[in-house]
């Protein structure tokens, strides 16, 4: 693969180039944070032009979303472990929402999905097909027999979307003052948990 820059070591394939761009984005997110990281930072990290990065990621939003997606699987594993000792579906969902709101901001790649300053990512990323797919995967890793409750794949996708929208609303409008984790747990237990075990198809 032809290419200039790349600090003297151009990638051999398109896939390698894309992976190296993604790795550079991850380093920039660690260094500058989710709000200040720009495509120019990533290009400088690689020793290439912005146009080179644009050939693989059409926009900064696309690049940062790809970075967030690369961090989703390890986060889901930690979340599933956190909820593994619970049995009630409603309690599990509440615990999951509270965990996400507490711990996602600590990951520089995933926190950009929840950063109000990055409304482009918050609007697109958290309810994108990819995010809903990860949400469905997350639900299936909880200790719940969803099929016995009447939930198929489409139902779980809708439930994942609903929970993501709840998370989105709590990020953009957390309340004044914001609820503590304990207060949020009580709130969600009252208004979200009761609906979860009810089969969608009746």
XYZ file of N, CA and C in Angstrom:
606
model
N 0.840 -1.202 0.000
C 0.000 0.000 0.000
C 0.874 1.251 0.000
N 0.677 2.109 -0.979
C 1.473 3.325 -1.045
C 0.984 4.309 -0.005
N 1.908 5.165 0.468
C 1.483 6.172 1.421
C 2.670 6.952 1.924
N 2.449 8.203 2.223
C 3.489 9.052 2.770
C 3.253 9.192 4.272
N 4.287 9.657 4.923
C 4.142 9.877 6.345
C 4.220 8.590 7.135
N 3.323 8.452 8.056
C 3.285 7.275 8.921
C 4.609 7.099 9.674
N 5.300 8.224 9.890
C 6.578 8.211 10.617
C 7.570 7.223 10.009
N 7.539 7.139 8.669
C 8.503 6.304 7.969
C 8.138 4.850 7.871
N 6.970 4.465 8.376
C 6.572 3.053 8.337
C 5.121 2.937 7.900
N 4.865 3.127 6.589
C 3.482 3.071 6.104
C 2.892 1.674 6.246
N 1.584 1.586 6.453
C 0.921 0.280 6.573
C 0.911 -0.452 5.239
N 0.809 -1.766 5.297
C 0.835 -2.585 4.090
C -0.559 -2.844 3.517
N -1.586 -2.699 4.344
C -2.952 -2.962 3.884
C -3.891 -1.888 4.412
N -5.059 -1.816 3.814
C -6.080 -0.878 4.287
C -6.505 -1.227 5.717
N -6.605 -2.518 5.998
C -7.013 -2.938 7.339
C -5.987 -2.518 8.380
N -4.707 -2.647 8.027
C -3.656 -2.227 8.961
C -3.700 -0.718 9.185
N -3.936 0.027 8.119
C -4.020 1.485 8.241
C -5.166 1.878 9.169
N -6.308 1.248 8.970
C -7.467 1.558 9.799
C -7.192 1.226 11.269
N -6.545 0.079 11.497
C -6.243 -0.316 12.868
C -5.265 0.653 13.524
N -4.263 1.094 12.786
C -3.290 2.023 13.345
C -3.916 3.383 13.633
N -4.833 3.805 12.779
C -5.553 5.056 13.045
C -6.376 4.929 14.318
N -7.031 3.797 14.469
C -7.859 3.575 15.655
C -6.999 3.554 16.919
N -5.857 2.904 16.849
C -4.955 2.864 18.001
C -4.436 4.260 18.346
N -4.155 5.058 17.323
C -3.715 6.435 17.560
C -4.825 7.255 18.210
N -6.059 7.032 17.755
C -7.198 7.727 18.359
C -7.334 7.365 19.829
N -7.131 6.089 20.144
C -7.220 5.661 21.541
C -6.153 6.346 22.396
N -4.941 6.473 21.853
C -3.878 7.153 22.598
C -4.213 8.628 22.808
N -4.765 9.244 21.791
C -5.133 10.658 21.912
C -6.256 10.856 22.939
N -7.196 9.926 22.955
C -8.272 10.012 23.938
C -7.724 9.891 25.350
N -6.746 9.008 25.534
C -6.109 8.871 26.842
C -5.386 10.162 27.220
N -4.760 10.792 26.251
C -3.922 11.968 26.521
C -4.730 13.249 26.664
N -5.708 13.458 25.775
C -6.413 14.735 25.730
C -7.833 14.666 26.287
N -8.384 13.458 26.408
C -9.759 13.347 26.873
C -10.743 13.324 25.726
N -11.983 12.894 25.997
C -12.965 12.713 24.930
C -13.478 13.995 24.299
N -13.396 15.112 25.007
C -13.953 16.358 24.486
C -12.958 17.080 23.594
N -11.671 17.069 23.972
C -10.676 17.856 23.250
C -10.016 17.110 22.097
N -10.132 15.793 22.066
C -9.481 15.037 20.993
C -10.087 15.389 19.635
N -9.223 15.673 18.672
C -9.675 16.027 17.327
C -9.000 15.137 16.297
N -9.529 15.176 15.096
C -8.935 14.398 14.016
C -7.518 14.880 13.723
N -7.257 16.188 13.909
C -5.907 16.717 13.712
C -4.927 16.100 14.703
N -5.372 15.878 15.944
C -4.514 15.235 16.939
C -4.129 13.827 16.492
N -5.105 13.108 15.962
C -4.871 11.729 15.528
C -3.911 11.713 14.344
N -4.119 12.615 13.403
C -3.233 12.686 12.240
C -1.798 12.995 12.674
N -1.632 13.933 13.612
C -0.298 14.283 14.091
C 0.349 13.112 14.814
N -0.445 12.365 15.555
C 0.058 11.195 16.282
C 0.647 10.171 15.309
N 0.058 10.064 14.131
C 0.486 9.090 13.135
C 1.545 9.628 12.179
N 1.676 10.967 12.122
C 2.577 11.547 11.148
C 2.004 11.547 9.749
N 0.679 11.712 9.647
C 0.015 11.752 8.345
C -0.852 13.008 8.267
N -1.433 13.245 7.107
C -2.327 14.383 6.942
C -3.737 14.015 7.386
N -4.535 15.034 7.613
C -5.938 14.803 7.944
C -6.641 14.047 6.823
N -6.278 14.339 5.587
C -6.910 13.684 4.448
C -6.676 12.171 4.476
N -5.504 11.760 4.956
C -5.215 10.333 5.058
C -6.174 9.668 6.033
N -6.417 10.319 7.147
C -7.346 9.766 8.137
C -8.761 9.745 7.567
N -9.131 10.814 6.850
C -10.466 10.904 6.274
C -10.739 9.783 5.269
N -9.703 9.272 4.634
C -9.912 8.193 3.665
C -10.420 6.920 4.350
N -10.134 6.779 5.620
C -10.538 5.571 6.344
C -11.722 5.823 7.280
N -11.846 7.055 7.758
C -12.965 7.439 8.624
C -13.500 8.763 8.099
N -14.709 8.771 7.521
C -15.222 9.957 6.838
C -15.359 11.202 7.714
N -15.425 11.014 9.034
C -15.574 12.156 9.925
C -14.969 11.840 11.282
N -14.767 12.880 12.070
C -14.280 12.682 13.441
C -15.267 11.840 14.229
N -16.550 12.068 13.994
C -17.576 11.285 14.687
C -17.425 9.801 14.390
N -17.216 9.449 13.123
C -17.051 8.042 12.752
C -15.836 7.429 13.455
N -14.751 8.180 13.513
C -13.530 7.671 14.140
C -13.728 7.456 15.638
N -14.324 8.433 16.302
C -14.499 8.318 17.749
C -15.523 7.245 18.109
N -16.537 7.070 17.275
C -17.494 5.991 17.512
C -16.821 4.627 17.370
N -15.947 4.501 16.381
C -15.214 3.246 16.208
C -14.330 2.973 17.416
N -13.735 4.012 17.968
C -12.914 3.862 19.170
C -13.767 3.408 20.342
N -14.948 4.000 20.483
C -15.847 3.608 21.570
C -16.276 2.157 21.423
N -16.567 1.748 20.184
C -16.999 0.366 19.948
C -15.917 -0.635 20.335
N -14.643 -0.252 20.140
C -13.551 -1.161 20.479
C -13.430 -1.382 21.978
N -13.992 -0.457 22.768
C -13.927 -0.583 24.226
C -15.184 -1.207 24.813
N -16.195 -1.424 23.980
C -17.494 -1.867 24.498
C -17.459 -3.279 25.069
N -16.781 -4.204 24.381
C -16.795 -5.600 24.811
C -16.201 -5.786 26.209
N -15.009 -5.242 26.502
C -14.494 -5.384 27.876
C -15.414 -4.768 28.923
N -16.059 -3.658 28.562
C -16.969 -3.023 29.518
C -18.181 -3.916 29.787
N -18.715 -4.536 28.739
C -19.847 -5.437 28.910
C -19.481 -6.594 29.828
N -18.257 -7.103 29.694
C -17.800 -8.191 30.566
C -17.819 -7.762 32.029
N -17.313 -6.571 32.302
C -17.294 -6.078 33.686
C -18.713 -5.844 34.192
N -19.574 -5.337 33.335
C -20.953 -5.092 33.723
C -21.678 -6.397 34.030
N -21.483 -7.407 33.200
C -22.117 -8.707 33.422
C -21.658 -9.307 34.743
N -20.380 -9.157 35.057
C -19.858 -9.667 36.324
C -20.495 -8.929 37.493
N -20.664 -7.632 37.355
C -21.282 -6.823 38.410
C -22.706 -7.279 38.709
N -23.425 -7.702 37.674
C -24.836 -8.077 37.837
C -25.035 -9.576 38.044
N -23.967 -10.346 38.084
C -24.067 -11.811 38.048
C -24.693 -12.416 39.298
N -24.679 -11.710 40.423
C -25.217 -12.283 41.664
C -26.691 -11.964 41.864
N -27.270 -11.166 40.981
C -28.678 -10.793 41.105
C -29.535 -11.748 40.288
N -30.817 -11.867 40.675
C -31.706 -12.801 39.991
C -32.927 -12.118 39.376
N -33.444 -11.095 40.033
C -34.642 -10.424 39.540
C -34.310 -9.562 38.326
N -35.006 -9.748 37.189
C -34.688 -8.986 35.974
C -34.751 -7.478 36.178
N -35.766 -7.021 36.901
C -35.885 -5.584 37.145
C -34.722 -5.049 37.949
N -34.324 -5.786 38.978
C -33.189 -5.379 39.803
C -31.898 -5.360 38.983
N -31.748 -6.341 38.106
C -30.553 -6.414 37.265
C -30.478 -5.211 36.337
N -31.578 -4.867 35.704
C -31.592 -3.743 34.777
C -31.282 -2.437 35.513
N -31.853 -2.265 36.686
C -31.573 -1.057 37.470
C -30.095 -0.993 37.835
N -29.554 -2.111 38.316
C -28.133 -2.150 38.681
C -27.254 -1.847 37.468
N -27.660 -2.335 36.304
C -26.885 -2.107 35.086
C -26.879 -0.626 34.712
N -28.024 0.028 34.766
C -28.104 1.448 34.418
C -27.236 2.271 35.360
N -27.350 2.005 36.663
C -26.569 2.758 37.646
C -25.074 2.521 37.429
N -24.699 1.274 37.131
C -23.289 0.945 36.889
C -22.770 1.706 35.670
N -23.552 1.713 34.608
C -23.134 2.408 33.390
C -22.900 3.892 33.671
N -23.842 4.521 34.371
C -23.727 5.951 34.642
C -22.554 6.259 35.565
N -22.204 5.323 36.444
C -21.089 5.526 37.364
C -19.737 5.273 36.706
N -19.638 4.218 35.880
C -18.336 3.744 35.427
C -17.989 4.097 33.988
N -18.968 4.311 33.137
C -18.648 4.634 31.751
C -17.823 5.919 31.632
N -18.104 6.951 32.440
C -17.297 8.178 32.321
C -15.822 7.974 32.647
N -15.472 6.870 33.296
C -14.078 6.621 33.670
C -13.253 6.065 32.507
N -13.907 5.613 31.453
C -13.210 5.089 30.285
C -13.164 6.186 29.226
N -11.965 6.673 28.861
C -11.898 7.797 27.920
C -12.494 7.495 26.552
N -12.533 6.214 26.148
C -13.120 5.880 24.856
C -14.641 5.836 24.930
N -15.173 5.214 25.973
C -16.620 5.101 26.090
C -17.268 6.367 26.639
N -16.526 7.126 27.425
C -17.127 8.301 28.054
C -17.552 9.344 27.039
N -16.932 9.321 25.852
C -17.319 10.310 24.849
C -18.751 10.099 24.375
N -19.288 8.876 24.554
C -20.690 8.639 24.191
C -21.641 9.329 25.152
N -21.139 9.654 26.363
C -21.982 10.260 27.371
C -21.630 11.718 27.617
N -20.686 12.265 26.866
C -20.250 13.640 27.102
C -21.247 14.617 26.484
N -21.929 15.428 27.301
C -22.885 16.395 26.732
C -22.243 17.332 25.718
N -20.926 17.602 25.889
C -20.240 18.484 24.953
C -20.120 17.858 23.568
N -20.228 16.532 23.502
C -20.149 15.851 22.209
C -21.536 15.359 21.839
N -22.440 16.290 21.613
C -23.820 15.943 21.293
C -23.914 15.116 20.026
N -22.946 15.294 19.097
C -22.967 14.517 17.864
C -22.832 13.034 18.157
N -21.956 12.684 19.099
C -21.750 11.287 19.452
C -22.870 10.772 20.324
N -23.330 11.604 21.255
C -24.392 11.180 22.159
C -25.659 10.863 21.388
N -25.973 11.696 20.397
C -27.200 11.496 19.629
C -27.113 10.299 18.708
N -25.936 10.110 18.085
C -25.792 9.043 17.102
C -25.375 7.735 17.744
N -24.395 7.821 18.664
C -23.763 6.608 19.154
C -24.601 5.771 20.084
N -25.276 6.394 21.021
C -25.885 5.607 22.078
C -27.130 4.859 21.615
N -27.748 5.281 20.527
C -28.906 4.547 20.003
C -28.649 4.053 18.575
N -27.398 3.944 18.187
C -27.070 3.412 16.870
C -27.339 1.910 16.837
N -27.475 1.335 15.647
C -27.655 -0.123 15.561
C -26.544 -0.890 16.269
N -25.310 -0.368 16.187
C -24.198 -1.038 16.866
C -24.392 -1.006 18.371
N -24.768 0.163 18.908
C -24.979 0.284 20.351
C -26.121 -0.604 20.810
N -27.207 -0.649 20.039
C -28.343 -1.497 20.408
C -27.933 -2.967 20.362
N -27.090 -3.312 19.381
C -26.588 -4.684 19.318
C -25.780 -5.049 20.546
N -24.917 -4.139 20.984
C -24.157 -4.383 22.201
C -25.088 -4.458 23.413
N -26.132 -3.615 23.414
C -27.083 -3.654 24.512
C -27.798 -4.990 24.595
N -28.165 -5.527 23.454
C -28.809 -6.841 23.427
C -27.842 -7.926 23.905
N -26.586 -7.818 23.479
C -25.575 -8.758 23.965
C -25.436 -8.672 25.475
N -25.430 -7.453 25.987
C -25.344 -7.235 27.426
C -26.500 -7.913 28.152
N -27.721 -7.724 27.653
C -28.892 -8.320 28.295
C -28.797 -9.841 28.305
N -28.290 -10.417 27.238
C -28.195 -11.880 27.157
C -27.142 -12.437 28.113
N -26.217 -11.608 28.549
C -25.196 -12.082 29.484
C -25.633 -11.983 30.941
N -26.764 -11.371 31.163
C -27.287 -11.319 32.526
C -27.910 -12.670 32.880
N -27.961 -13.013 34.167
C -28.529 -14.301 34.577
C -30.053 -14.304 34.549
N -30.611 -14.116 33.360
C -32.063 -14.047 33.174
C -32.444 -14.943 32.004
N -33.497 -15.743 32.164
C -34.029 -16.554 31.070
C -35.055 -15.708 30.325
N -34.564 -14.887 29.404
C -35.438 -13.950 28.710
C -36.496 -14.668 27.884
N -36.138 -15.815 27.294
C -37.110 -16.559 26.497
C -38.302 -16.993 27.353
N -38.021 -17.419 28.591
C -39.100 -17.842 29.481
C -40.028 -16.683 29.832
N -39.514 -15.460 29.759
C -40.318 -14.276 30.034
C -41.032 -13.771 28.783
N -40.800 -14.436 27.650
C -41.483 -14.061 26.420
C -40.708 -13.130 25.518
N -39.423 -12.985 25.767
C -38.609 -12.061 24.971
C -37.830 -12.808 23.889
N -38.038 -12.407 22.643
C -37.217 -12.884 21.543
C -36.145 -11.862 21.223
N -35.419 -12.079 20.136
C -34.337 -11.171 19.756
C -34.837 -9.748 19.517
N -35.957 -9.617 18.810
C -36.478 -8.283 18.522
C -36.915 -7.579 19.797
N -37.524 -8.338 20.721
C -37.943 -7.741 21.985
C -36.741 -7.253 22.785
N -35.681 -8.055 22.801
C -34.481 -7.656 23.532
C -33.827 -6.431 22.892
N -33.900 -6.341 21.570
C -33.364 -5.158 20.899
C -34.154 -3.916 21.314
N -35.474 -4.041 21.414
C -36.293 -2.908 21.834
C -36.026 -2.553 23.292
N -35.862 -3.571 24.138
C -35.542 -3.312 25.541
C -34.187 -2.628 25.662
N -33.202 -3.096 24.884
C -31.878 -2.462 24.891
C -31.984 -1.005 24.458
N -32.761 -0.746 23.413
C -32.941 0.635 22.957
C -33.568 1.489 24.049
N -34.581 0.954 24.717
C -35.255 1.700 25.780
C -34.283 2.043 26.904
N -33.481 1.068 27.319
C -32.530 1.308 28.405
C -31.469 2.318 27.985
N -31.031 2.250 26.727
C -30.062 3.221 26.238
C -30.650 4.630 26.223
N -31.933 4.717 25.888
C -32.583 6.030 25.889
C -32.750 6.556 27.314
N -33.002 5.670 28.259
C -33.059 6.082 29.665
C -31.707 6.629 30.094
N -30.643 5.910 29.745
C -29.300 6.361 30.085
C -29.010 7.708 29.430
N -29.379 7.836 28.162
C -29.156 9.087 27.444
C -29.852 10.250 28.139
N -31.096 10.058 28.551
C -31.842 11.140 29.192
C -31.242 11.517 30.541
N -30.735 10.516 31.277
C -30.139 10.795 32.580
C -28.801 11.494 32.446
N -28.138 11.307 31.308
C -26.881 12.014 31.063
C -27.152 13.464 30.683
N -28.086 13.674 29.765
C -28.337 15.025 29.258
C -29.124 15.877 30.251
N -29.930 15.241 31.107
C -30.714 15.986 32.095
C -30.720 15.215 33.413
N -29.605 15.241 34.152
C -29.484 14.417 35.368
C -30.323 14.898 36.537
N -30.855 16.105 36.459
C -31.639 16.642 37.571
C -30.822 17.645 38.372
N -31.532 18.453 39.156
C -30.880 19.472 39.982
C -31.350 19.316 41.422
N -30.453 18.877 42.310
C -29.103 18.389 42.008
C -29.175 16.973 41.443
N -28.101 16.483 40.828
C -28.107 15.101 40.321
C -28.314 14.110 41.454
N -29.013 13.004 41.156
C -29.238 11.982 42.172
C -27.948 11.230 42.487
N -27.819 10.851 43.737
C -26.729 9.958 44.120
C -27.039 8.569 43.582
N -26.048 7.659 43.540
C -26.331 6.295 43.084
C -27.466 5.633 43.860
N -27.527 5.879 45.160
C -28.600 5.291 45.969
C -29.955 5.882 45.591
N -29.999 7.201 45.405
C -31.250 7.850 45.008
C -31.668 7.409 43.614
N -30.705 7.269 42.736
C -31.009 6.829 41.376
C -31.532 5.399 41.380
N -30.958 4.554 42.216
C -31.433 3.169 42.317
C -32.886 3.135 42.777
N -33.229 3.936 43.787
C -34.624 3.982 44.259
C -35.556 4.477 43.157
N -35.150 5.511 42.456
C -35.958 6.085 41.386
C -36.212 5.071 40.275
N -35.148 4.412 39.813
C -35.287 3.441 38.741
C -36.028 2.192 39.183
N -35.863 1.809 40.438
C -36.572 0.646 40.962
C -38.077 0.882 40.938
N -38.473 2.115 41.174
C -39.902 2.432 41.171
C -40.477 2.565 39.764
N -39.729 3.194 38.843
C -40.323 3.575 37.568
C -39.864 2.741 36.371
N -38.736 2.051 36.483
C -38.230 1.253 35.365
C -38.351 -0.235 35.630
N -37.944 -0.659 36.815
C -37.902 -2.095 37.127
C -39.231 -2.820 36.945
N -40.378 -2.258 37.361
C -41.633 -3.016 37.268
C -42.017 -3.427 35.847
N -41.558 -2.694 34.852
C -41.954 -2.985 33.471
C -41.101 -4.072 32.830
N -39.937 -4.319 33.365
C -38.977 -5.192 32.675
C -39.436 -6.639 32.533
N -39.977 -7.304 33.574
C -40.308 -8.718 33.413
C -41.540 -8.978 32.553
N -42.302 -7.963 32.246
C -43.546 -8.159 31.519
C -43.241 -8.520 30.070
N -43.692 -9.685 29.575
C -43.448 -10.055 28.171
C -43.992 -8.999 27.231
N -43.190 -8.609 26.270
C -43.570 -7.569 25.337
C -44.795 -7.944 24.526
N -44.883 -9.222 24.168
C -45.980 -9.695 23.317
C -47.176 -10.171 24.119
N -47.134 -9.882 25.429
C -48.263 -10.264 26.261
C -48.334 -11.728 26.502
